[in-house]
Short mmCIF file of C-alpha atoms and ligand atoms in Angstrom, two decimals:
data_model
loop_
_atom_site.label_atom_id
_atom_site.label_comp_id
_atom_site.label_asym_id
_atom_site.label_seq_id
_atom_site.Cartn_x
_atom_site.Cartn_y
_atom_site.Cartn_z
CA MET P 1 12.79 -9.40 -2.10
CA LYS P 2 12.65 -8.75 1.63
CA ILE P 3 9.26 -7.44 2.73
CA SER P 4 8.32 -6.08 6.14
CA PHE P 5 5.04 -4.80 7.58
CA HIS P 6 4.97 -1.76 9.88
CA GLY P 7 1.39 -1.25 11.03
CA HIS P 8 -1.69 0.18 9.25
CA SER P 9 -0.76 0.07 5.53
CA VAL P 10 2.98 0.67 5.87
CA VAL P 11 5.07 -1.88 3.95
CA LYS P 12 8.80 -1.77 3.31
CA ILE P 13 10.40 -3.71 0.46
CA GLU P 14 14.09 -4.27 -0.16
CA SER P 15 14.71 -5.28 -3.75
CA ASN P 16 17.82 -5.06 -5.95
CA GLY P 17 19.61 -3.25 -3.13
CA LYS P 18 16.97 -0.50 -3.08
CA THR P 19 14.51 0.30 -0.29
CA ILE P 20 10.89 1.11 -1.10
CA LEU P 21 8.45 2.45 1.48
CA ILE P 22 4.77 2.05 0.66
CA ASP P 23 2.28 4.46 2.31
CA PRO P 24 4.64 5.75 5.05
CA PHE P 25 2.10 6.88 7.65
CA ILE P 26 4.41 6.88 10.66
CA THR P 27 3.79 10.04 12.71
CA GLY P 28 0.44 9.50 14.45
CA ASN P 29 0.39 5.77 13.64
CA SER P 30 0.06 4.13 17.06
CA LEU P 31 0.82 0.68 15.63
CA THR P 32 4.06 1.33 13.81
CA ASP P 33 7.53 0.28 14.98
CA LEU P 34 9.20 2.86 12.70
CA LYS P 35 10.42 6.40 13.34
CA ALA P 36 10.02 8.80 10.42
CA GLU P 37 13.39 10.46 11.08
CA ASN P 38 15.19 7.11 10.69
CA GLN P 39 13.75 6.32 7.28
CA ASN P 40 16.02 6.75 4.26
CA PRO P 41 14.25 4.94 1.42
CA ASP P 42 15.29 5.18 -2.21
CA PHE P 43 11.64 5.18 -3.30
CA ILE P 44 8.28 5.97 -1.72
CA VAL P 45 5.20 4.45 -3.35
CA LEU P 46 1.77 5.93 -2.53
CA THR P 47 -1.57 4.23 -3.16
CA HIS P 48 -3.67 7.40 -2.69
CA GLY P 49 -3.82 10.87 -1.19
CA HIS P 50 -5.38 10.24 2.22
CA GLY P 51 -3.41 11.32 5.28
CA ASP P 52 -3.12 7.81 6.70
CA HIS P 53 -1.20 6.82 3.53
CA VAL P 54 0.72 9.95 2.45
CA GLY P 55 1.75 10.32 6.10
CA ASP P 56 5.38 11.48 6.43
CA THR P 57 6.08 11.36 2.69
CA VAL P 58 7.03 15.04 2.25
CA GLU P 59 9.45 15.09 5.19
CA ILE P 60 11.06 11.74 4.37
CA ALA P 61 11.35 12.43 0.65
CA LYS P 62 12.85 15.89 1.12
CA ARG P 63 15.40 14.65 3.65
CA SER P 64 16.36 11.38 1.94
CA GLY P 65 15.96 12.43 -1.69
CA ALA P 66 13.65 9.45 -2.27
CA LEU P 67 11.71 9.43 -5.52
CA VAL P 68 7.97 9.32 -4.84
CA ILE P 69 5.91 7.22 -7.27
CA ALA P 70 2.19 7.95 -7.31
CA VAL P 71 -0.74 8.57 -9.66
CA ASN P 72 -0.44 11.75 -11.69
CA GLU P 73 -2.53 14.18 -9.61
CA LEU P 74 -0.91 13.15 -6.32
CA ALA P 75 2.59 13.14 -7.83
CA LEU P 76 2.15 16.64 -9.29
CA TYR P 77 0.78 17.92 -5.97
CA LEU P 78 3.86 16.53 -4.19
CA GLN P 79 6.12 18.14 -6.79
CA SER P 80 4.47 21.46 -5.88
CA ARG P 81 5.49 20.75 -2.27
CA GLY P 82 9.14 20.40 -3.36
CA VAL P 83 9.25 16.60 -3.58
CA ASN P 84 10.89 14.61 -6.38
CA ALA P 85 7.96 12.61 -7.76
CA HIS P 86 7.28 10.39 -10.75
CA PRO P 87 3.69 10.43 -12.03
CA MET P 88 2.04 7.23 -13.27
CA HIS P 89 -1.55 6.03 -13.55
CA ILE P 90 -3.79 3.00 -13.34
CA GLY P 91 -2.84 0.29 -15.82
CA GLY P 92 0.59 1.77 -16.34
CA SER P 93 3.79 -0.04 -15.47
CA ARG P 94 7.41 1.03 -15.46
CA GLU P 95 10.85 -0.34 -14.62
CA PHE P 96 12.81 1.30 -11.83
CA GLU P 97 16.06 0.21 -10.18
CA PHE P 98 14.14 -1.96 -7.70
CA GLY P 99 12.19 -3.81 -10.41
CA LYS P 100 8.85 -3.14 -12.05
CA ILE P 101 5.78 -1.40 -10.65
CA LYS P 102 2.24 -1.43 -12.05
CA PHE P 103 -0.70 0.60 -10.78
CA THR P 104 -4.03 -1.20 -10.47
CA GLN P 105 -7.52 0.08 -9.78
CA ALA P 106 -8.95 0.56 -6.30
CA PHE P 107 -12.46 1.63 -5.30
CA HIS P 108 -12.05 4.36 -2.73
CA GLY P 109 -11.49 8.14 -2.54
CA SER P 110 -8.37 10.28 -2.76
CA GLY P 111 -8.08 13.84 -1.59
CA ILE P 112 -6.43 16.16 0.89
CA GLN P 113 -8.54 18.47 3.04
CA GLN P 114 -7.19 21.99 3.31
CA GLU P 115 -7.38 24.22 6.38
CA ASP P 116 -10.48 26.03 5.03
CA GLY P 117 -12.27 22.67 4.81
CA THR P 118 -12.18 22.34 1.02
CA PHE P 119 -10.71 19.27 -0.63
CA LEU P 120 -7.90 19.04 -3.13
CA TYR P 121 -8.71 16.11 -5.42
CA MET P 122 -5.77 13.72 -5.71
CA GLY P 123 -6.91 11.62 -8.66
CA MET P 124 -7.91 7.97 -8.51
CA PRO P 125 -6.88 5.77 -5.63
CA ALA P 126 -4.82 2.75 -6.65
CA GLY P 127 -3.26 -0.53 -5.70
CA VAL P 128 0.25 -1.48 -6.76
CA LEU P 129 2.04 -4.56 -8.02
CA ILE P 130 5.78 -4.68 -7.39
CA MET P 131 7.67 -7.28 -9.38
CA ASN P 132 11.28 -8.42 -9.31
CA GLU P 133 13.20 -11.66 -9.89
CA GLY P 134 10.00 -13.50 -10.87
CA LYS P 135 8.24 -12.56 -7.61
CA THR P 136 5.20 -10.32 -7.30
CA VAL P 137 3.89 -8.37 -4.31
CA TYR P 138 0.43 -6.76 -4.43
CA HIS P 139 -0.53 -3.92 -2.08
CA ALA P 140 -4.24 -3.26 -2.58
CA GLY P 141 -4.22 0.21 -0.99
CA ASP P 142 -7.64 1.13 0.38
CA THR P 143 -10.42 -0.49 -1.62
CA GLY P 144 -13.73 -2.23 -1.59
CA LEU P 145 -14.05 -5.65 -3.16
CA PHE P 146 -14.13 -5.80 -6.97
CA SER P 147 -14.32 -8.84 -9.21
CA ASP P 148 -11.50 -7.67 -11.51
CA MET P 149 -9.17 -8.81 -8.73
CA LYS P 150 -9.54 -12.14 -10.58
CA LEU P 151 -7.97 -10.53 -13.65
CA ILE P 152 -5.16 -8.95 -11.61
CA GLY P 153 -4.30 -12.39 -10.21
CA GLU P 154 -4.57 -14.08 -13.62
CA LEU P 155 -2.29 -11.58 -15.35
CA HIS P 156 0.19 -11.37 -12.49
CA PRO P 157 0.54 -14.51 -10.34
CA ILE P 158 0.88 -12.97 -6.86
CA ASP P 159 3.27 -14.34 -4.24
CA LEU P 160 2.29 -11.98 -1.43
CA ALA P 161 -0.84 -9.80 -1.18
CA PHE P 162 -1.51 -7.09 1.41
CA LEU P 163 -5.28 -6.60 1.74
CA PRO P 164 -7.21 -4.13 3.91
CA ILE P 165 -9.62 -5.82 6.34
CA GLY P 166 -10.63 -2.93 8.62
CA ASP P 167 -14.17 -2.48 7.24
CA ASN P 168 -15.90 0.94 7.42
CA PHE P 169 -13.50 2.63 4.91
CA THR P 170 -12.42 -0.51 3.00
CA MET P 171 -13.24 -4.18 2.67
CA GLY P 172 -14.06 -5.94 5.89
CA PRO P 173 -12.85 -9.47 6.70
CA GLU P 174 -15.57 -11.28 4.70
CA ASP P 175 -15.08 -9.29 1.51
CA ALA P 176 -11.30 -9.44 1.93
CA ALA P 177 -11.52 -13.24 2.19
CA LEU P 178 -13.35 -13.26 -1.15
CA ALA P 179 -10.70 -10.88 -2.55
CA ALA P 180 -8.02 -13.37 -1.49
CA GLU P 181 -9.87 -16.11 -3.42
CA PHE P 182 -10.18 -13.89 -6.50
CA LEU P 183 -6.49 -12.98 -6.42
CA GLN P 184 -5.23 -16.54 -5.85
CA ALA P 185 -2.22 -15.11 -4.05
CA LYS P 186 0.15 -17.61 -2.44
CA THR P 187 0.12 -15.69 0.85
CA VAL P 188 -2.29 -13.02 2.07
CA VAL P 189 -1.49 -10.52 4.83
CA PRO P 190 -4.21 -8.37 6.43
CA ILE P 191 -3.56 -4.63 6.78
CA HIS P 192 -5.47 -1.42 7.58
CA TYR P 193 -7.04 -2.54 10.89
CA ASP P 194 -6.91 -1.61 14.59
CA THR P 195 -5.31 1.81 13.96
CA PHE P 196 -8.53 3.73 14.65
CA PRO P 197 -11.73 2.78 16.54
CA PRO P 198 -13.90 2.28 13.39
CA ILE P 199 -11.47 -0.29 11.96
CA GLN P 200 -10.99 -2.60 14.96
CA GLN P 201 -10.70 -6.20 13.74
CA ASN P 202 -9.33 -9.52 14.84
CA PRO P 203 -6.95 -10.50 12.01
CA GLU P 204 -7.21 -14.16 13.00
CA ASP P 205 -10.95 -13.99 12.18
CA PHE P 206 -9.90 -12.98 8.67
CA THR P 207 -7.25 -15.66 8.20
CA SER P 208 -9.62 -18.32 9.55
CA LYS P 209 -12.06 -17.44 6.74
CA LEU P 210 -9.49 -18.25 4.03
CA LYS P 211 -10.41 -21.61 2.54
CA ALA P 212 -6.90 -21.95 1.04
CA GLY P 213 -5.37 -21.51 4.50
CA ASN P 214 -2.96 -19.00 2.99
CA GLY P 215 -3.39 -16.15 5.49
CA LYS P 216 -0.47 -14.82 7.47
CA VAL P 217 -0.81 -12.21 10.22
CA MET P 218 2.29 -10.02 10.32
CA GLN P 219 3.00 -7.94 13.42
CA PRO P 220 4.66 -4.52 12.95
CA GLY P 221 8.33 -5.25 12.26
CA ASP P 222 7.77 -8.79 10.94
CA ILE P 223 9.76 -9.69 7.83
CA THR P 224 8.95 -12.09 4.97
CA GLU P 225 11.43 -13.11 2.28
CA LEU P 226 10.41 -14.02 -1.26
NI1 NI O 1 -7.94 6.00 2.30
MN1 MN O 2 -6.70 4.46 4.72
#
């Protein structure tokens, strides 16, 4: 698997000759190196329904024909917007052409605010495990710390984990460092920071807190191979 980070929570994975975009928030993302109009993924995976994660999904999926994989409520909403979407839910796993995906719990919100101010509920927020060729990538989505991260790591030995560190909306650096310990991932990459004023962080402060010394700061465009 070839994995690249693209600012905020945007991660791209190439696996089995297929391209997967996770949480493609590109338009309005001041940190990203991507352009939405250049993206032609085979799959889009969404962790939850907030704008800084759904991002350019509708435009990219309609143009490229990508299959969007998300929890049921979000997937059905996207279907109503004319997108090809596959609904799943927390605890569920399924094989696709790129490998296997499993949705895990996350403690956060998920909804889309309409023009009249009311919210459309988008189901539970999630994290995802993506597995292929004996390698496992975990994208935690937006979440607070929870001790069942120990179980996630026990059941699925993780090679690479993307964890939010921005604080305010998600775990901050201290809780994320504990999450990294719980998960026992081989390598941990901080995400979801610096994009907006309330989530300014120094990612090196996070990696310096990791007792296992397994933190890796990826700049937008950086690639890791597993
Ligand atoms: Ni969110
Ligand atoms: Mn977010």
